[in-house]
Coordinates of C-alpha atoms in Angstrom, one line a residue:
M78 CA 27.7 -17.4 17.8
S79 CA 29.3 -20.2 15.7
E80 CA 29.0 -21.1 12.0
V81 CA 28.3 -24.6 10.8
K82 CA 28.7 -26.1 7.4
I83 CA 26.0 -28.6 6.3
L84 CA 25.6 -30.8 3.3
V85 CA 22.2 -32.2 2.4
A86 CA 21.8 -34.9 -0.3
C87 CA 19.1 -37.3 -1.4
A88 CA 19.5 -41.0 -2.2
A89 CA 17.5 -44.2 -2.6
E90 CA 18.7 -47.6 -1.3
P91 CA 20.3 -48.7 -4.7
T92 CA 22.3 -45.5 -5.0
L93 CA 23.3 -45.1 -1.3
S94 CA 26.8 -46.3 -1.6
T95 CA 27.6 -44.1 -4.6
V96 CA 26.0 -41.1 -2.9
L97 CA 28.0 -41.5 0.3
E98 CA 31.3 -41.9 -1.6
K99 CA 30.5 -38.7 -3.5
V100 CA 29.5 -36.7 -0.4
C101 CA 32.8 -37.8 1.3
Q102 CA 34.7 -36.6 -1.7
V103 CA 32.8 -33.3 -1.6
S104 CA 33.6 -33.1 2.1
E105 CA 37.3 -33.5 1.5
K106 CA 37.4 -30.8 -1.2
S107 CA 34.9 -28.3 0.1
G108 CA 34.5 -29.2 3.8
P109 CA 35.0 -30.3 6.3
F110 CA 31.2 -30.3 7.0
D111 CA 29.9 -30.3 10.5
C112 CA 27.2 -32.7 9.5
I113 CA 25.7 -34.4 6.5
V114 CA 22.0 -35.2 6.0
I115 CA 20.8 -37.9 3.6
L116 CA 17.2 -37.6 2.6
G117 CA 15.0 -40.2 0.9
P118 CA 14.4 -44.0 1.2
A119 CA 18.1 -44.8 1.6
L120 CA 17.8 -47.5 4.3
N121 CA 15.6 -50.6 4.2
D122 CA 16.4 -51.8 7.7
V123 CA 17.9 -50.3 10.8
K124 CA 20.3 -53.3 11.0
D125 CA 21.7 -52.5 7.6
E126 CA 25.4 -51.6 7.6
I127 CA 26.3 -48.2 6.3
P128 CA 28.4 -49.0 3.2
V129 CA 30.8 -46.1 3.7
K130 CA 32.5 -45.0 6.9
M131 CA 31.3 -41.4 7.4
P132 CA 33.9 -38.9 8.6
V133 CA 31.4 -36.6 10.3
P134 CA 28.0 -37.0 12.0
T135 CA 25.6 -38.1 9.2
F136 CA 21.8 -38.3 9.5
F137 CA 19.5 -40.5 7.5
T138 CA 15.8 -40.1 7.2
N139 CA 13.4 -42.8 6.2
G140 CA 11.5 -41.4 3.2
S141 CA 7.8 -42.3 3.2
K142 CA 8.0 -45.4 5.4
L143 CA 9.3 -46.2 8.9
V144 CA 12.5 -48.2 8.9
S145 CA 11.8 -49.2 12.5
D146 CA 8.7 -49.4 14.6
E147 CA 10.6 -47.2 17.1
A148 CA 10.2 -43.5 16.2
G149 CA 13.0 -41.2 17.1
S150 CA 16.8 -41.1 16.6
I151 CA 18.5 -44.5 16.3
S152 CA 22.3 -44.8 16.4
I153 CA 23.6 -47.1 13.6
D154 CA 27.3 -46.6 14.0
E155 CA 29.8 -44.1 15.4
N156 CA 28.9 -41.3 13.0
S157 CA 25.6 -42.5 11.5
T158 CA 22.1 -41.9 13.0
L159 CA 18.7 -42.7 11.6
L160 CA 16.0 -40.0 12.2
N161 CA 13.0 -42.3 12.0
G162 CA 9.4 -40.9 12.0
I163 CA 9.2 -37.9 14.2
G164 CA 11.5 -36.1 16.6
I165 CA 13.9 -33.4 17.5
Y166 CA 17.7 -34.0 17.5
Q167 CA 20.2 -31.5 18.8
L168 CA 23.9 -31.8 18.0
S169 CA 26.6 -30.9 20.6
N170 CA 27.4 -27.7 18.6
G171 CA 23.8 -26.6 19.2
L172 CA 22.4 -27.3 15.7
K173 CA 18.8 -28.4 16.1
I174 CA 17.1 -30.7 13.6
G175 CA 13.3 -31.4 13.5
Y176 CA 12.1 -34.3 11.4
L177 CA 8.7 -35.5 10.2
T178 CA 8.7 -38.5 7.9
G179 CA 6.5 -41.5 7.1
D180 CA 3.4 -42.1 5.0
E181 CA 0.2 -40.1 5.2
N182 CA -1.5 -42.8 7.2
Y183 CA 1.2 -42.9 9.9
L184 CA 1.2 -39.1 10.1
R185 CA -2.6 -38.9 10.3
Q186 CA -2.8 -41.5 13.1
N187 CA -0.2 -39.8 15.2
E188 CA -1.1 -36.1 14.5
D189 CA -1.9 -35.2 18.1
E190 CA 1.4 -36.7 19.4
I191 CA 3.3 -35.0 16.6
L192 CA 1.8 -31.5 17.3
S193 CA 2.3 -32.0 21.1
L194 CA 6.0 -32.9 20.5
F195 CA 6.7 -29.9 18.3
S196 CA 4.7 -27.4 20.3
K197 CA 7.3 -27.9 23.1
Q198 CA 9.8 -26.1 20.9
E199 CA 7.9 -22.8 21.3
N200 CA 10.9 -20.8 22.5
D201 CA 13.6 -22.1 20.2
G202 CA 12.2 -23.5 17.0
V203 CA 14.6 -25.5 14.9
D204 CA 17.4 -24.8 12.5
L205 CA 16.5 -27.6 10.0
L206 CA 13.2 -29.3 9.4
L207 CA 13.3 -32.5 7.4
T208 CA 10.1 -33.8 5.9
Y209 CA 9.3 -36.2 3.1
Q210 CA 6.2 -34.5 1.9
W211 CA 5.7 -30.8 1.0
S212 CA 3.3 -28.6 2.9
E213 CA 0.0 -27.6 1.3
A214 CA 1.0 -24.0 1.4
I215 CA 4.2 -24.6 -0.6
A216 CA 2.6 -27.2 -2.9
H217 CA -0.2 -24.7 -3.7
G218 CA 2.1 -23.1 -6.3
S219 CA 3.3 -26.4 -7.7
T220 CA 1.7 -28.4 -10.5
S221 CA 2.9 -31.8 -9.3
S222 CA 3.2 -32.0 -5.5
A223 CA 0.0 -32.2 -3.5
G224 CA 1.3 -31.5 0.0
I225 CA -0.3 -32.4 3.4
C226 CA -1.9 -30.2 6.0
L227 CA 0.1 -31.6 9.0
V228 CA 3.3 -30.3 7.5
D229 CA 1.8 -26.8 7.4
K230 CA 1.0 -27.1 11.1
V231 CA 4.4 -28.2 12.0
V232 CA 6.1 -25.5 9.9
K233 CA 4.0 -22.8 11.6
L234 CA 5.0 -24.2 15.0
L235 CA 8.7 -24.4 14.4
M236 CA 9.3 -21.6 11.8
P237 CA 12.5 -23.5 10.7
R238 CA 15.3 -21.6 9.2
Y239 CA 15.6 -24.3 6.5
H240 CA 12.9 -26.8 5.4
F241 CA 14.0 -29.7 3.3
A242 CA 11.7 -32.1 1.5
C243 CA 12.3 -34.8 -1.1
S244 CA 8.9 -36.2 -2.3
E245 CA 9.5 -34.7 -5.7
K246 CA 12.4 -37.0 -6.5
N247 CA 13.0 -35.8 -10.1
K248 CA 13.0 -32.1 -9.3
F249 CA 15.2 -29.7 -7.4
T250 CA 13.3 -26.7 -6.0
E251 CA 14.6 -23.7 -4.1
L252 CA 12.1 -21.0 -3.2
N253 CA 12.9 -17.4 -2.3
P254 CA 13.1 -17.0 1.5
F255 CA 10.0 -15.7 3.4
Q256 CA 9.6 -14.0 6.7
W257 CA 7.4 -14.6 9.8
N258 CA 5.7 -11.5 11.0
E259 CA 5.8 -12.5 14.6
T260 CA 9.6 -12.7 14.9
S261 CA 11.1 -11.4 11.6
S262 CA 12.6 -14.9 11.3
I263 CA 13.4 -16.2 7.8
T264 CA 12.5 -19.6 6.4
R265 CA 13.9 -21.2 3.2
F266 CA 12.3 -24.2 1.5
L267 CA 14.1 -26.7 -0.7
N268 CA 13.2 -29.9 -2.4
I269 CA 16.3 -32.0 -3.0
A270 CA 16.1 -34.3 -6.1
E271 CA 17.1 -37.9 -5.8
Y272 CA 20.6 -38.9 -7.1
G273 CA 20.4 -40.2 -10.6
S274 CA 17.4 -38.2 -11.6
G275 CA 19.4 -35.7 -13.5
A276 CA 18.4 -32.8 -11.2
K277 CA 20.4 -31.3 -8.4
W278 CA 20.7 -34.0 -5.6
A279 CA 23.0 -32.2 -3.1
Y280 CA 23.0 -28.8 -1.4
A281 CA 25.7 -27.3 0.7
F282 CA 25.4 -24.2 2.9
S283 CA 26.6 -22.5 6.0
L284 CA 24.4 -21.5 9.0
S285 CA 25.3 -19.2 11.9
L286 CA 23.9 -20.7 15.0
G287 CA 22.0 -18.4 17.3
L288 CA 21.4 -15.7 14.6
N289 CA 17.6 -15.1 14.2
N290 CA 17.9 -12.8 11.2
D291 CA 17.0 -9.6 13.1
G292 CA 18.6 -6.7 11.4
L293 CA 19.5 -8.6 8.2
K294 CA 18.4 -7.1 5.0
I295 CA 17.3 -9.7 2.5
D296 CA 16.3 -8.4 -0.9
N297 CA 14.6 -11.4 -2.4
L298 CA 12.0 -12.1 0.2
S299 CA 8.7 -13.6 -1.1
P300 CA 5.3 -13.3 0.6
N301 CA 5.0 -15.9 3.4
P302 CA 2.7 -18.7 1.9
Y303 CA 1.6 -19.8 5.4
L304 CA 0.3 -16.3 6.2
Q305 CA -1.3 -15.7 2.8
S306 CA -3.5 -18.8 3.2
N307 CA -5.0 -17.3 6.4
G308 CA -5.5 -13.9 5.0
K309 CA -9.3 -14.1 4.9
K310 CA -9.8 -16.1 8.1
H311 CA -9.4 -13.4 10.7
R312 CA -11.1 -14.1 14.0
L313 CA -12.0 -11.8 16.9
E314 CA -8.8 -11.7 18.8
E315 CA -7.8 -10.7 22.3
E316 CA -7.2 -7.0 21.7
S317 CA -9.6 -5.3 19.3
T318 CA -10.8 -5.3 15.7
R319 CA -8.5 -4.2 12.9
L320 CA -11.0 -3.4 10.2
P321 CA -11.1 0.0 8.5
S322 CA -13.6 2.4 10.0
N323 CA -15.8 2.3 6.9
I324 CA -16.6 -1.3 7.7
K325 CA -19.3 -1.1 10.4
K326 CA -19.8 -4.8 11.1
F327 CA -17.7 -5.2 14.2
R328 CA -18.8 -1.9 15.7
Q329 CA -22.3 -3.3 16.0
I330 CA -21.5 -6.4 18.1
L331 CA -24.1 -6.5 20.8
P332 CA -23.3 -7.4 24.5
E333 CA -25.0 -10.8 24.2
K334 CA -22.5 -11.7 21.4
C335 CA -19.4 -10.1 23.0
R336 CA -16.9 -12.4 24.5
F337 CA -16.2 -10.0 27.4
C338 CA -19.9 -9.3 28.4
F339 CA -21.7 -11.1 31.1
S340 CA -24.9 -11.0 29.1
N341 CA -23.3 -13.4 26.7
P342 CA -24.5 -16.9 27.7
D343 CA -21.2 -18.3 26.3
V344 CA -18.9 -16.1 28.3
E345 CA -16.0 -18.1 29.7
D346 CA -16.7 -17.3 33.4
H347 CA -14.2 -19.9 34.6
L348 CA -11.4 -17.4 33.6
I349 CA -12.7 -14.7 36.0
I350 CA -10.3 -13.8 38.8
S351 CA -12.0 -10.9 40.5
I352 CA -15.1 -8.7 40.0
S353 CA -15.8 -5.1 41.3
E354 CA -18.7 -2.8 40.6
H355 CA -17.5 -1.5 37.3
A356 CA -14.7 -3.7 36.1
Y357 CA -13.3 -7.3 36.5
I358 CA -10.1 -9.2 36.0
T359 CA -9.9 -12.4 33.9
A360 CA -7.0 -14.7 33.1
A361 CA -5.8 -14.1 29.6
K362 CA -6.8 -16.7 27.0
G363 CA -3.6 -18.0 25.5
P364 CA -1.2 -16.2 27.9
L365 CA 2.0 -14.7 26.5
T366 CA 4.0 -14.8 29.8
M367 CA 4.9 -18.0 31.5
P368 CA 5.5 -19.0 35.2
H369 CA 8.8 -17.6 36.4
G370 CA 10.7 -17.9 39.7
Q371 CA 8.2 -17.9 42.6
M372 CA 5.3 -17.0 40.3
D373 CA 3.8 -20.4 39.6
F374 CA 1.2 -19.1 37.1
S375 CA 1.5 -17.0 34.0
G376 CA 0.3 -13.7 35.6
H377 CA -1.0 -12.5 32.2
C378 CA -4.5 -11.1 32.8
L379 CA -7.0 -8.6 31.4
I380 CA -8.7 -5.8 33.2
I381 CA -12.1 -5.3 31.5
P382 CA -15.0 -2.8 32.1
I383 CA -18.2 -4.5 32.9
E384 CA -20.2 -2.1 30.7
H385 CA -19.9 -2.9 27.0
R386 CA -17.6 -0.1 25.8
T387 CA -15.7 -0.1 22.5
K388 CA -13.6 2.8 23.7
L389 CA -12.8 4.3 27.1
V390 CA -14.0 7.9 26.8
A391 CA -15.1 10.4 29.4
D392 CA -18.8 10.7 30.3
T393 CA -17.8 14.2 31.6
N394 CA -14.9 16.4 30.9
D395 CA -12.5 14.3 33.0
I396 CA -12.2 10.5 32.2
T397 CA -10.3 10.0 35.5
K398 CA -13.4 10.8 37.5
T399 CA -15.5 8.1 35.9
P400 CA -16.4 5.0 38.0
T401 CA -15.1 2.6 35.2
Y402 CA -11.8 4.4 35.0
T403 CA -11.4 4.5 38.8
D404 CA -12.2 0.7 39.2
M405 CA -9.8 -0.2 36.4
E406 CA -7.0 1.9 37.8
S407 CA -7.5 0.4 41.3
Y408 CA -7.2 -3.1 39.8
E409 CA -4.1 -2.0 37.9
S410 CA -2.4 -0.7 41.0
K411 CA -3.2 -3.8 43.0
L412 CA -1.8 -6.1 40.3
V413 CA 1.4 -4.0 40.0
K414 CA 1.8 -4.2 43.8
M415 CA 1.3 -7.9 43.9
N416 CA 3.7 -8.6 41.0
F417 CA 6.5 -6.6 42.6
E418 CA 6.1 -7.3 46.3
K419 CA 5.5 -11.0 46.0
F420 CA 7.5 -11.9 42.9
Q421 CA 10.0 -9.1 42.2
M422 CA 8.3 -8.6 38.8
S423 CA 7.9 -5.4 36.9
T424 CA 4.6 -4.9 35.0
I425 CA 3.7 -3.9 31.5
I426 CA 0.2 -2.9 30.6
F427 CA -1.0 -2.6 27.0
S428 CA -4.3 -1.4 25.6
I429 CA -5.8 -0.2 22.3
N430 CA -8.3 2.6 22.7
S431 CA -10.2 2.7 19.4
E432 CA -13.7 3.3 18.2
N433 CA -13.3 0.2 16.0
S434 CA -12.7 -2.1 19.0
V435 CA -15.2 -4.7 20.2
H436 CA -14.8 -4.2 23.9
F437 CA -12.1 -2.1 25.5
H438 CA -9.7 -3.9 27.9
K439 CA -6.1 -3.7 29.2
Q440 CA -3.6 -6.5 29.1
V441 CA -1.4 -6.8 32.2
M442 CA 1.8 -8.8 31.9
P443 CA 4.4 -9.4 34.6
I444 CA 8.0 -9.0 33.5
P445 CA 11.2 -10.1 35.3
N446 CA 12.6 -6.9 36.8
Y447 CA 16.0 -7.3 35.2
L448 CA 14.4 -7.3 31.7
I449 CA 12.3 -4.1 32.0
G450 CA 15.2 -2.0 30.7
K451 CA 14.8 -3.8 27.3
F452 CA 11.4 -2.3 26.8
V453 CA 12.3 0.8 24.9
P454 CA 14.7 -1.0 22.4
A455 CA 12.0 -3.6 21.9
L456 CA 9.3 -0.9 21.3
D457 CA 11.6 1.0 18.8
R458 CA 12.3 -2.3 16.9
Q459 CA 8.6 -3.1 16.6
V460 CA 7.7 0.4 15.5
H461 CA 10.3 0.1 12.8
F462 CA 8.9 -3.2 11.5
N463 CA 5.4 -1.7 11.7
N464 CA 6.1 1.5 9.8
E465 CA 8.8 0.3 7.3
R466 CA 7.9 -3.3 6.5
N467 CA 4.1 -3.1 6.7
P468 CA 3.0 -0.3 4.4
T469 CA -0.8 -1.0 5.0
N470 CA -0.5 -0.5 8.8
A471 CA -1.2 2.8 10.5
K472 CA 2.0 4.6 11.2
L473 CA 3.0 4.8 14.8
N474 CA 5.0 7.3 16.7
F475 CA 5.1 6.9 20.5
K476 CA 5.3 9.8 22.9
E477 CA 6.6 9.3 26.4
F478 CA 4.8 10.8 29.5
Q479 CA 6.2 10.8 33.0
G480 CA 3.3 9.2 34.8
K481 CA -0.5 9.4 34.5
K482 CA -0.7 12.8 36.2
D483 CA 1.2 14.5 33.4
L484 CA -1.0 17.3 32.2
N485 CA -0.3 16.7 28.6
Y486 CA -1.2 13.1 29.0
L487 CA -4.5 13.9 30.7
E488 CA -5.3 16.4 28.0
F489 CA -4.7 13.7 25.4
I490 CA -6.8 10.9 26.9
N491 CA -9.7 13.3 27.6
D492 CA -10.0 14.1 23.9
P493 CA -12.7 11.8 22.6
Q494 CA -11.4 12.1 19.1
N495 CA -8.1 10.4 19.9
N496 CA -7.6 6.7 19.0
Y497 CA -4.4 5.3 20.4
L498 CA -2.2 2.4 21.6
Q499 CA -0.8 2.7 25.1
F500 CA 2.0 1.0 27.1
T501 CA 2.2 1.7 30.9
I502 CA 5.5 0.5 32.3
F503 CA 5.8 -0.1 36.1
E504 CA 9.4 -0.9 37.0
N505 CA 8.3 -1.3 40.6
S506 CA 5.2 -0.5 42.8
S507 CA 6.4 2.6 44.5
Q508 CA 7.4 4.9 41.6
P509 CA 5.1 6.5 39.0
P510 CA 5.0 4.5 35.7
K511 CA 6.3 5.7 32.4
V512 CA 3.5 5.9 29.8
Y513 CA 4.0 5.5 26.0
V514 CA 1.2 6.6 23.7
A515 CA 0.8 6.5 19.9
S516 CA -2.3 7.9 18.2
F517 CA -3.3 6.4 14.9
D518 CA -5.6 7.1 11.9
V519 CA -8.7 5.0 12.7
S520 CA -9.3 4.4 9.0
K521 CA -6.0 2.5 8.8
R522 CA -5.2 -1.1 9.8
I523 CA -3.6 -1.6 13.2
D524 CA -1.6 -4.6 14.2
L525 CA -3.7 -6.4 16.9
Q526 CA -0.6 -8.2 18.2
F527 CA 1.6 -5.1 18.5
G528 CA 1.8 -5.2 22.3
R529 CA 2.4 -8.9 22.4
R530 CA 5.1 -8.7 19.8
V531 CA 7.0 -6.1 21.9
V532 CA 6.8 -8.2 25.1
A533 CA 7.5 -11.5 23.3
F534 CA 10.7 -10.0 21.9
M535 CA 11.8 -8.9 25.4
L536 CA 11.1 -12.4 26.8
H537 CA 12.5 -14.3 23.9
L538 CA 9.2 -16.0 23.3
P539 CA 8.6 -15.5 19.6
K540 CA 6.2 -18.4 19.2
R541 CA 3.8 -17.0 21.9
V542 CA 2.9 -13.8 20.0
K543 CA -0.6 -14.8 19.1
W544 CA -3.0 -15.8 21.8
D545 CA -4.5 -18.6 19.7
S546 CA -1.1 -20.1 18.7
P547 CA -0.9 -23.9 19.5
V548 CA 1.9 -23.2 22.0
C549 CA -0.3 -20.8 24.0
K550 CA -3.5 -22.9 24.1
Q551 CA -4.5 -24.3 27.5
S552 CA -7.1 -26.9 28.3
K553 CA -10.1 -25.8 30.5
E554 CA -8.5 -27.6 33.4
E555 CA -5.2 -25.7 32.9
E556 CA -7.1 -22.4 32.7
Q557 CA -9.0 -23.2 35.9
N558 CA -5.8 -24.1 37.7
E559 CA -4.3 -20.8 36.4
V560 CA -7.2 -18.9 38.0
T561 CA -6.9 -20.7 41.3
L562 CA -3.2 -20.0 41.6
F563 CA -3.8 -16.3 40.6
Q564 CA -6.6 -15.8 43.1
K565 CA -4.5 -17.4 45.9
S566 CA -1.8 -14.7 45.3
F567 CA -4.1 -11.8 44.6
K568 CA -6.4 -12.3 47.7
D569 CA -4.0 -10.3 49.9
Y570 CA -4.4 -7.3 47.6
E571 CA -7.9 -7.7 46.1
F572 CA -9.8 -5.8 48.9
E573 CA -6.9 -3.5 49.9
K574 CA -7.8 0.2 50.0
L575 CA -5.2 2.1 48.0
V576 CA -4.5 5.7 48.9

């Protein structure tokens, strides 16, 4: 982990020479800086000479208009680079800069290309995001700046550690940092005023590369404005509902409206991998895991009972004797065997068994065998975030059982009053799994993404926590290809009789 020193300033073309002289003086006294960033409409033409020879790598943005028809990074001289339009620039020391500049018309016309470019940064994000405009979420609390929606989308994709804008040229703004639930990463927003405005026109800071803020205690955190704006737009997600039990709406969803029921005319049957008498397997919508090694598909799938069940409970005194449970367990065993024998992958299975769910199911995720030892620390970390940082969430306390034949475990799952989250961890296909179960108060909110958060942390894939995140979305053609590859590998196990 290395620390870099950065200086960010804002200049217009008439003041550029003065600004560069001043930042060089600052660099001599307070530096040396590892890089300097000049925001604002400082350059009129890419062929213009930089009036001052810069001692360190210096990056210029183009304000609200393109300096060149060519978008991307353009070298001007030995230490000067223009970041024109949109792109990602990574320095040799690892510092990663994302930039999004140009007028609203340019951004609107190129929105698909912009989102496609930045969605490729799903695993790493950026250290700095440079934009001309503010986002709508940030501008919502401002009386002057309007903000544009595309900036919101880019910020959500990249979760930058620092976001700098400069459209409010007469005002310096520094907001309190805010946190992203998915990763615990921190973002800071600043608007740098233009030199000569009378407001603060330069900002110096240090940044530790590779540090993602985990474990840091920051006292002045503000609510995340990007999460607040979505607070009333919850959709049915991959796992279950998270409404309190006194709200009956989701508990009354009929099979013909359920996304997992065959009686729904809109069911996405192109995702189906295998069907048995009482259960079926479908490829996960917006998979968390990604192709790895010899596994050329994500491997993330769902095991779903065919019968519309909000909760898996026993029709008799023993749930393990029910046909639905038996079919689901058979599929589970075959998937575990395929993952390990063909791909040397361990398997994590997560489920939420709650009377407030829409349709019970299990998520099955292959994990590189060498990473499975990270499960318990990842689980403990997420439990801490859930219990300590989210006071409205149901408190979770996981108990470990040695396999599914543990008598205490069987007693627990056969109690129809229990609502619980469960992880089943298969290190390989020959040993019994370890089972981790946490019961919860059904009247409390539960985090639908809890299971994905744990696995995403293990795999270093923070941007893939939510199934409907832009980085997880697949076209129908990509989904169909995923199913074809999955079926090709699973066919050797699908009809195997397991003892």
